PDB file of C-alpha atoms in Angstrom:
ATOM      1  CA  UNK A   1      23.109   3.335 -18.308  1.00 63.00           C
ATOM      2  CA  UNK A   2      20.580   4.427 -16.051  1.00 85.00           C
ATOM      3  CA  UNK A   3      20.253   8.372 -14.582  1.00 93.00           C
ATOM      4  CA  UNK A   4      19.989   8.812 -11.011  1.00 96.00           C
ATOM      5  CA  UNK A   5      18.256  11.854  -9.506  1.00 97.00           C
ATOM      6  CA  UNK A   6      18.877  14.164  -6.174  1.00 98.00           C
ATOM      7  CA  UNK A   7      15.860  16.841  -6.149  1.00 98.00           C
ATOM      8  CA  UNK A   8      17.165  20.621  -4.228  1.00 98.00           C
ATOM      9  CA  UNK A   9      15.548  22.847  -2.676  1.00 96.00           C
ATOM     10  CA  UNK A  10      16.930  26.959  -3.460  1.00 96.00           C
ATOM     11  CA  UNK A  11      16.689  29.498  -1.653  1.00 96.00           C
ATOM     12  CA  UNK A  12      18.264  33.277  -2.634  1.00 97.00           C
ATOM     13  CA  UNK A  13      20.150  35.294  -0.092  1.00 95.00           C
ATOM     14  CA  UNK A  14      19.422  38.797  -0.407  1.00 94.00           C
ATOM     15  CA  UNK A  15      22.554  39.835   1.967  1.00 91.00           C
ATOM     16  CA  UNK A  16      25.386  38.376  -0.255  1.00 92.00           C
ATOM     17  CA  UNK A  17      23.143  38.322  -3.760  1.00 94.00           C
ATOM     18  CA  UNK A  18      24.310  34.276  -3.764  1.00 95.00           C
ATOM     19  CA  UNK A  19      21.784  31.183  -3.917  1.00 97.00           C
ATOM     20  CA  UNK A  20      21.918  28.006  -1.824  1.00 97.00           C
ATOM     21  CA  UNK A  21      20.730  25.062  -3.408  1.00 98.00           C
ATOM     22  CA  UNK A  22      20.008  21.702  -0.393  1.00 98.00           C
ATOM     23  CA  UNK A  23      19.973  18.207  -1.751  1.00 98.00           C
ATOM     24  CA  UNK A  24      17.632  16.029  -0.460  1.00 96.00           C
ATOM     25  CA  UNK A  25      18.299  12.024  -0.928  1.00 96.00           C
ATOM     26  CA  UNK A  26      15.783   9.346  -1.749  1.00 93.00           C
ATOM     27  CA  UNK A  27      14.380   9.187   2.114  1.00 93.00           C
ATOM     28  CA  UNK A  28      14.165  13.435   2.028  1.00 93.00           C
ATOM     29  CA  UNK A  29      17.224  13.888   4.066  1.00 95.00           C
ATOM     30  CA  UNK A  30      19.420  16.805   3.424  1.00 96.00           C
ATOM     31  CA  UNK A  31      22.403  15.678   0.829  1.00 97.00           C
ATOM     32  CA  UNK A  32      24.551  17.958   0.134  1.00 97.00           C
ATOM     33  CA  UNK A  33      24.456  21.862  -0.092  1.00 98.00           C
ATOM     34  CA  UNK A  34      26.095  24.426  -2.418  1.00 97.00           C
ATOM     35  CA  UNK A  35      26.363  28.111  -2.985  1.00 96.00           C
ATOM     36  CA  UNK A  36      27.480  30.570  -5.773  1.00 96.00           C
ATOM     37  CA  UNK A  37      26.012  33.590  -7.820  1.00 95.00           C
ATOM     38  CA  UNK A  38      23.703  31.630 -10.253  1.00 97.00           C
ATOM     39  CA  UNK A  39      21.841  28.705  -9.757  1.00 97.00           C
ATOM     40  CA  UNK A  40      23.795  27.050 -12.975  1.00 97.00           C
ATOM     41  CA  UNK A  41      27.363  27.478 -10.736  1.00 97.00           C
ATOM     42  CA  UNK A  42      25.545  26.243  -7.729  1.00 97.00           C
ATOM     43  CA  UNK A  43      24.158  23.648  -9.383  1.00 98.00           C
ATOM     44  CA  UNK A  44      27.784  22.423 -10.634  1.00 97.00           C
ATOM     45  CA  UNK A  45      29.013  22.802  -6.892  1.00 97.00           C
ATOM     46  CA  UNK A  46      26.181  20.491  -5.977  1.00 98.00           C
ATOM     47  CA  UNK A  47      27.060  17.809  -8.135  1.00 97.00           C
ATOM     48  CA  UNK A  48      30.566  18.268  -7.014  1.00 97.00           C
ATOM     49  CA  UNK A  49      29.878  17.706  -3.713  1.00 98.00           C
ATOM     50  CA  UNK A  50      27.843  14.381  -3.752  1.00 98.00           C
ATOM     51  CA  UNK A  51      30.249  13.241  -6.382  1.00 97.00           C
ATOM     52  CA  UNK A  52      33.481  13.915  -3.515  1.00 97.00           C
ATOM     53  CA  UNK A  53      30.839  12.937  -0.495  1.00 98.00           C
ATOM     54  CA  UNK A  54      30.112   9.259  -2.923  1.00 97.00           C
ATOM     55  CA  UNK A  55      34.000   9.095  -3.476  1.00 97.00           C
ATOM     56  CA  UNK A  56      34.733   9.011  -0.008  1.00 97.00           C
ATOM     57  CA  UNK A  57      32.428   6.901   1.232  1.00 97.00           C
ATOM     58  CA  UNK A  58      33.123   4.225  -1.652  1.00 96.00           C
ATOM     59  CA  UNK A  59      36.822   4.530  -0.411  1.00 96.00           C
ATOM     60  CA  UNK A  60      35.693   3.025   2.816  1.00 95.00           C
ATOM     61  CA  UNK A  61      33.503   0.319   0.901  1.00 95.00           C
ATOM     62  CA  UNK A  62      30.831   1.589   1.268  1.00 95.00           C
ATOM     63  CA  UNK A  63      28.195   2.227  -1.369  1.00 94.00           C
ATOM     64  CA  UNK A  64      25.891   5.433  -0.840  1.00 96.00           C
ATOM     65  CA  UNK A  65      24.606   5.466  -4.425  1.00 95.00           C
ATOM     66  CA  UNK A  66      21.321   4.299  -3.587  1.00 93.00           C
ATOM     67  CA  UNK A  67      20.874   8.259  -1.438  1.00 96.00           C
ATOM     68  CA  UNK A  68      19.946   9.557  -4.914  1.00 97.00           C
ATOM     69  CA  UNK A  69      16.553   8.906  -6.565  1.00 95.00           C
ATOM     70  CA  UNK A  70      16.177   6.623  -9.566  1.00 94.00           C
ATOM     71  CA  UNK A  71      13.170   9.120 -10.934  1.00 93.00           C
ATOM     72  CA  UNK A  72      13.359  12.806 -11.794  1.00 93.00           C
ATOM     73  CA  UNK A  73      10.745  14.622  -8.927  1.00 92.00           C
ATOM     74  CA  UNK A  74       7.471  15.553 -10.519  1.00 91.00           C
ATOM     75  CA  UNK A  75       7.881  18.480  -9.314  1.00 91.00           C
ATOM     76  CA  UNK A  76      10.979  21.004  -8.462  1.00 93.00           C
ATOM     77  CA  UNK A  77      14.447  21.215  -9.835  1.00 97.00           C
ATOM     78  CA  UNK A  78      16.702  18.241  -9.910  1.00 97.00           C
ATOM     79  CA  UNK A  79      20.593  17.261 -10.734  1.00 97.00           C
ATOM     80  CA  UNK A  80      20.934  14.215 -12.671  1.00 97.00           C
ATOM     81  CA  UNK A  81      23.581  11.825 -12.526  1.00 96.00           C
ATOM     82  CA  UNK A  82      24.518   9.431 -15.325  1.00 92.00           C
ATOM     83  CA  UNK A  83      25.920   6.151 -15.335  1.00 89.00           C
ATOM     84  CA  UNK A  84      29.163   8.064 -16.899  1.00 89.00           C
ATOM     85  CA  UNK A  85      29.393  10.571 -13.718  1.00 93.00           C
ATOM     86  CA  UNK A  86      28.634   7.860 -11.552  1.00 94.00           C
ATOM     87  CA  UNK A  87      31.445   5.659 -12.852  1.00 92.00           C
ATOM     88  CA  UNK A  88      34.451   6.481 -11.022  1.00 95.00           C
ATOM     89  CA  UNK A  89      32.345   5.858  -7.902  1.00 95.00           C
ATOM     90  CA  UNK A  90      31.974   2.773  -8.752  1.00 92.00           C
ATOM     91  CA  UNK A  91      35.308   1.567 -10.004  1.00 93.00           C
ATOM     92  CA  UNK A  92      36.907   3.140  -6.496  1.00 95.00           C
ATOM     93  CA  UNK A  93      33.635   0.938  -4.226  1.00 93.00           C
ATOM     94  CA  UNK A  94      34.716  -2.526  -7.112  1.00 92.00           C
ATOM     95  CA  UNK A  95      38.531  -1.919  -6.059  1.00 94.00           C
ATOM     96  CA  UNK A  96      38.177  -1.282  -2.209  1.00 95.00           C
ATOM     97  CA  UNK A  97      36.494  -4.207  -2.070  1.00 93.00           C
ATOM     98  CA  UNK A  98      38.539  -6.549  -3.185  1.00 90.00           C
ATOM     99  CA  UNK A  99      41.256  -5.183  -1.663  1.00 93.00           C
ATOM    100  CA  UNK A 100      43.454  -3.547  -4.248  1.00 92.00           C
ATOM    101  CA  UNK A 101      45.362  -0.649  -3.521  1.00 94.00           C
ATOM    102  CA  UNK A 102      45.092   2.132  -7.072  1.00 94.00           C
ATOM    103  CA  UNK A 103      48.838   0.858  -7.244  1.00 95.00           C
ATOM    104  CA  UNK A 104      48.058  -2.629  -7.448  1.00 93.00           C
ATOM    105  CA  UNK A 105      45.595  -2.196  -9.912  1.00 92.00           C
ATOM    106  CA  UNK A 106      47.337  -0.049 -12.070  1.00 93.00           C
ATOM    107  CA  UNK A 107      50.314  -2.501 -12.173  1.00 93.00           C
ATOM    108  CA  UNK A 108      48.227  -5.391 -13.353  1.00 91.00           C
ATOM    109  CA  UNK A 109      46.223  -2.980 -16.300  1.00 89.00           C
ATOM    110  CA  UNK A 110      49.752  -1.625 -16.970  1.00 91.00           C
ATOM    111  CA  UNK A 111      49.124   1.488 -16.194  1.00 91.00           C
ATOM    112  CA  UNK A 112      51.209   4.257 -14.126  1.00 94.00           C
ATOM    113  CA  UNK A 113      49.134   4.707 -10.653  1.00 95.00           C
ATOM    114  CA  UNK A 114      48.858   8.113 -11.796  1.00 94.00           C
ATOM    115  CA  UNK A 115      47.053   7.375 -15.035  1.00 93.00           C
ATOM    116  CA  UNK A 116      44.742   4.539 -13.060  1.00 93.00           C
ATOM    117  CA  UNK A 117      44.170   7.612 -10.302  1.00 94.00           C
ATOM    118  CA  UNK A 118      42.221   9.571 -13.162  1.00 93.00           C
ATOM    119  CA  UNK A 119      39.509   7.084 -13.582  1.00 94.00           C
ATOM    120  CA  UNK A 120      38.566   7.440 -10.299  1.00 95.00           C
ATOM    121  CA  UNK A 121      38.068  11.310 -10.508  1.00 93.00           C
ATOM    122  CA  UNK A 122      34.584  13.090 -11.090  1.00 91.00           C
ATOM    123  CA  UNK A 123      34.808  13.909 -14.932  1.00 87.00           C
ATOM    124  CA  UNK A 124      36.721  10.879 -15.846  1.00 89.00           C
ATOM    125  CA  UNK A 125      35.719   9.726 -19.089  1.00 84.00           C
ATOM    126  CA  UNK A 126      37.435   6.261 -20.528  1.00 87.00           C
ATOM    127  CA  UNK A 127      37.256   4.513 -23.772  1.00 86.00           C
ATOM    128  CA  UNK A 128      35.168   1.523 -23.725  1.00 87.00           C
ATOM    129  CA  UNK A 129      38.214  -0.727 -24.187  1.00 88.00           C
ATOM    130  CA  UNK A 130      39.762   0.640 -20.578  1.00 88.00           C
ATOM    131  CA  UNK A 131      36.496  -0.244 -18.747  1.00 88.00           C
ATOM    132  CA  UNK A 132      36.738  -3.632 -20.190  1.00 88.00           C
ATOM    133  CA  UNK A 133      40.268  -4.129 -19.066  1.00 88.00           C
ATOM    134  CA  UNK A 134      39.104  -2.935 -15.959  1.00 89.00           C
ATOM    135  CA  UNK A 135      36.531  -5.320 -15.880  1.00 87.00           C
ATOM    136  CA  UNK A 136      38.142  -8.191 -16.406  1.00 87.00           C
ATOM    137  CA  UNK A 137      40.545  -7.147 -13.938  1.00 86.00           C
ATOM    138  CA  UNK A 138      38.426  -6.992 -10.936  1.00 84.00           C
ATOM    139  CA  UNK A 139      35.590  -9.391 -12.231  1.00 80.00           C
ATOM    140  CA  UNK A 140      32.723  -7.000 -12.067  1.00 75.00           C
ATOM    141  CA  UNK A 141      30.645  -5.801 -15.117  1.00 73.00           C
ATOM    142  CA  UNK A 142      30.864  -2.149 -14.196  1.00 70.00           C
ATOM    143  CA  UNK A 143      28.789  -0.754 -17.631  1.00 62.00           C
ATOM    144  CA  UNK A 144      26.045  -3.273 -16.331  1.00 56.00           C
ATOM    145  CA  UNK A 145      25.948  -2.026 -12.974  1.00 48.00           C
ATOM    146  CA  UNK A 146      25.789   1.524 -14.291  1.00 45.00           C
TER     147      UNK A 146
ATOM    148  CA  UNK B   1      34.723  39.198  -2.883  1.00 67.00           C
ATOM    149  CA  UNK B   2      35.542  38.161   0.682  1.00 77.00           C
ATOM    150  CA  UNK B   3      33.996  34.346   1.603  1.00 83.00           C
ATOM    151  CA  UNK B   4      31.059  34.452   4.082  1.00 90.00           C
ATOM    152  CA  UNK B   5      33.046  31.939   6.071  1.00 92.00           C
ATOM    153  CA  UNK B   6      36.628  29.856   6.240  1.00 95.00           C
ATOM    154  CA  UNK B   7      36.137  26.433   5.512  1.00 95.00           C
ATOM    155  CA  UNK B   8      38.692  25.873   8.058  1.00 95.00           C
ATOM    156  CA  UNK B   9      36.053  27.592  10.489  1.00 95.00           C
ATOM    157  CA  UNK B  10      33.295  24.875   9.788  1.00 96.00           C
ATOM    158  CA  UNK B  11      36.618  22.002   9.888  1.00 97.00           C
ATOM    159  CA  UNK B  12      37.750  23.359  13.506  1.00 96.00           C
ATOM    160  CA  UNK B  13      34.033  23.303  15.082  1.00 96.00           C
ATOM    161  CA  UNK B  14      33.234  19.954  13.302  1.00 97.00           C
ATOM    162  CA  UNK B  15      36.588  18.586  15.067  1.00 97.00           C
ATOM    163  CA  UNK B  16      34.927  19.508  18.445  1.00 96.00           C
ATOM    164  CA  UNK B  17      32.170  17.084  17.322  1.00 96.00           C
ATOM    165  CA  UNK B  18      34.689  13.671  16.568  1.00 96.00           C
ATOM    166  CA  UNK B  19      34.803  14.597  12.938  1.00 98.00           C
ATOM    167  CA  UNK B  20      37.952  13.859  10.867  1.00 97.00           C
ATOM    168  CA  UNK B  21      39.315  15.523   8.228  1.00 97.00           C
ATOM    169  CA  UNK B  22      40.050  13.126   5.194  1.00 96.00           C
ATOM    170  CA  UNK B  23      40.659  15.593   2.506  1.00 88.00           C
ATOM    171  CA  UNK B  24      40.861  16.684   0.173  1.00 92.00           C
ATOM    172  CA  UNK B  25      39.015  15.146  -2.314  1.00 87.00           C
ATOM    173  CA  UNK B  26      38.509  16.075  -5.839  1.00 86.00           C
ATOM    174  CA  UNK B  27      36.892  19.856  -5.376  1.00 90.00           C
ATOM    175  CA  UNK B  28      36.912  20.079  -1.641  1.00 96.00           C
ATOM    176  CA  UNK B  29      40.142  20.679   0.532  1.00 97.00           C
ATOM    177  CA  UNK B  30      38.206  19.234   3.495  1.00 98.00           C
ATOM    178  CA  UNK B  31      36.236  15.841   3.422  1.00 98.00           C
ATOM    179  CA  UNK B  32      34.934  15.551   6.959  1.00 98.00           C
ATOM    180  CA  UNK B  33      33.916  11.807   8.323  1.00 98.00           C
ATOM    181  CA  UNK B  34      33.216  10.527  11.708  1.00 97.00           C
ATOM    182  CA  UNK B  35      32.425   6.926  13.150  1.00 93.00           C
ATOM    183  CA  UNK B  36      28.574   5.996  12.719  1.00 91.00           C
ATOM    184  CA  UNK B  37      27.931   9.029  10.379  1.00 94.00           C
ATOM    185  CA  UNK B  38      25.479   8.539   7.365  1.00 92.00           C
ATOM    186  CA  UNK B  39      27.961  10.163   4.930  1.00 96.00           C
ATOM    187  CA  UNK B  40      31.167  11.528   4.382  1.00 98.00           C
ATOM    188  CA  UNK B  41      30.761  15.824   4.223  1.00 98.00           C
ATOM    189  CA  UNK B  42      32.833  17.761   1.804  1.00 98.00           C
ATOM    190  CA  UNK B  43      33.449  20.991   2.990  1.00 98.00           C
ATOM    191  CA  UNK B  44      35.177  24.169   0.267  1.00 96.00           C
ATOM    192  CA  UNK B  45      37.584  26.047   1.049  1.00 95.00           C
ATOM    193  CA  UNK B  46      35.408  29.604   0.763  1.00 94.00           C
ATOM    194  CA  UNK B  47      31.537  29.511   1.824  1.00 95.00           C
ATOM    195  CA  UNK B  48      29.030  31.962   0.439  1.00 92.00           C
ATOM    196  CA  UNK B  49      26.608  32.654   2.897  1.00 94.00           C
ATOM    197  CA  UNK B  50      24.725  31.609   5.998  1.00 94.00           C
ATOM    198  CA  UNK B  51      22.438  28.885   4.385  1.00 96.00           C
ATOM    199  CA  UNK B  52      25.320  27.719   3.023  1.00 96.00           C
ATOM    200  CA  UNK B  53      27.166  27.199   6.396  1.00 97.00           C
ATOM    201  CA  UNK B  54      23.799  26.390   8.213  1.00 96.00           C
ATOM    202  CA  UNK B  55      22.956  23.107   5.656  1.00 96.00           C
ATOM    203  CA  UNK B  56      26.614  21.831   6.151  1.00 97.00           C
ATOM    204  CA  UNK B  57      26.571  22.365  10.164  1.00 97.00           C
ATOM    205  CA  UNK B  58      22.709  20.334  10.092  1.00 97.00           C
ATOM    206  CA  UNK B  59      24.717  17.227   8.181  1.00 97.00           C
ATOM    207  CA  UNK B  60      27.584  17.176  10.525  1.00 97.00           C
ATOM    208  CA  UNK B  61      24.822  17.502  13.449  1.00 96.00           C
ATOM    209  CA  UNK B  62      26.172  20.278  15.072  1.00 96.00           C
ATOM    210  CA  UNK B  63      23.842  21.684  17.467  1.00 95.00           C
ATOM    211  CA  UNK B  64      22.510  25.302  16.731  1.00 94.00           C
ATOM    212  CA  UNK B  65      23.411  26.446  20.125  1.00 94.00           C
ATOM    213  CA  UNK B  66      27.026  25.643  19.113  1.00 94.00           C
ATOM    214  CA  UNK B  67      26.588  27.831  15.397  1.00 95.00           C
ATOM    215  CA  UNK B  68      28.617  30.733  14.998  1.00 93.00           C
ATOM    216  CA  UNK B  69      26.349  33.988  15.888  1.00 91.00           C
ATOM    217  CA  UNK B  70      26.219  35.178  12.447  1.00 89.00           C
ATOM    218  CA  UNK B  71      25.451  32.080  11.026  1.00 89.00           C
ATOM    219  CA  UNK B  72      22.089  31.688  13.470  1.00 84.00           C
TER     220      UNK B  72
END
């Protein structure tokens, strides 16, 4: 499963004692921005919002996966993105595309649409079994892709 | 502690701009999109502080002219 890679830039601001961390993507243009009172909670809001920006964009078909870097800067701090994080982007961009509503889908993995939903959240984490299902379902190799 | 700025603040200017709300979306109430845009923007429901604001209003493309005052 290969790691993917958005460098940020910090910055500290003195008047509400909070840091701002900017995400840049692989062509240096600003993805994403987060604040909170350590760099550790920022950090965790900045993976958050890619992770929401990706999910929306995949719900369109569209596949902004490639804004992140496939290599860890040589220098600076980075957030790094597994294939696992990265997965319920790509099941929601597989499903949009071939047309299936999360309904649909469920129904033919026998699922409730509510289970299904789940796997598309940041943080979902499925047995190996369910991705296969999946898999088969919508005739994409999703743990190859990721 | 009191935000920096609404959330709903950022959403009402971004509106005057052709975005769309499409939230929410996992930990953002607000998931802004417009036509032609290079990516959706999530925007939280509390901001921190002004860089905070300032990096969201540069990726919707909101001119600084148009930024709140205390944001500039």
């Amino acid at each position: 499963m290969k790691t993917l890679f958005l460098p940020y830039h910090r910055q500290f601001d003195e008047e509400t004692g909070t840091w701002c961390l900017t995400g840049r993507d692989s062509e240096g243009q600003e993805f994403g921005v987060a604040a909170a009172e350590t760099i550790e909670d920022a950090e965790d809001r900045l993976r958050s919002w890619v992770l929401d920006s990706l999910l929306a964009s995949a719900a369109d078909g569209e596949d902004r996966i490639s804004d992140l870097s496939p290599y860890r800067p040589q220098m600076g701090p980075a957030i790094a993105f597994s294939g696992a994080d990265l997965l319920p982007v790509r099941l929601r961009l597989a499903r949009v595309r071939r047309g299936l509503s999360q309904a649909r889908l469920a129904e033919i993995l026998g699922k409730s649409q509510q289970a299904y939903a789940k796997l598309e959240r940041p943080g979902a984490n499925p047995q190996i079994r369910t991705i296969q299902q999946i898999e088969r379902a919508i005739d994409e190799e999703l743990l190859q892709l990721v | 502690m009191a935000p920096f700025m609404r959330g709903s603040e950022i959403v009402r200017l971004a509106e005057a701009y052709g975005w769309k709300d499409h939230g929410p979306g996992g930990d953002h109430p607000y998931i802004l999109k417009r036509s032609g845009a290079r990516r959706p923007v999530p925007v939280r429901n509390q901001l921190e502080n002004r860089f905070e604001v300032q990096g969201i209003l540069k990726q919707l493309g909101i001119p600084r002219e148009a930024w709140p005052e205390k944001v500039r």
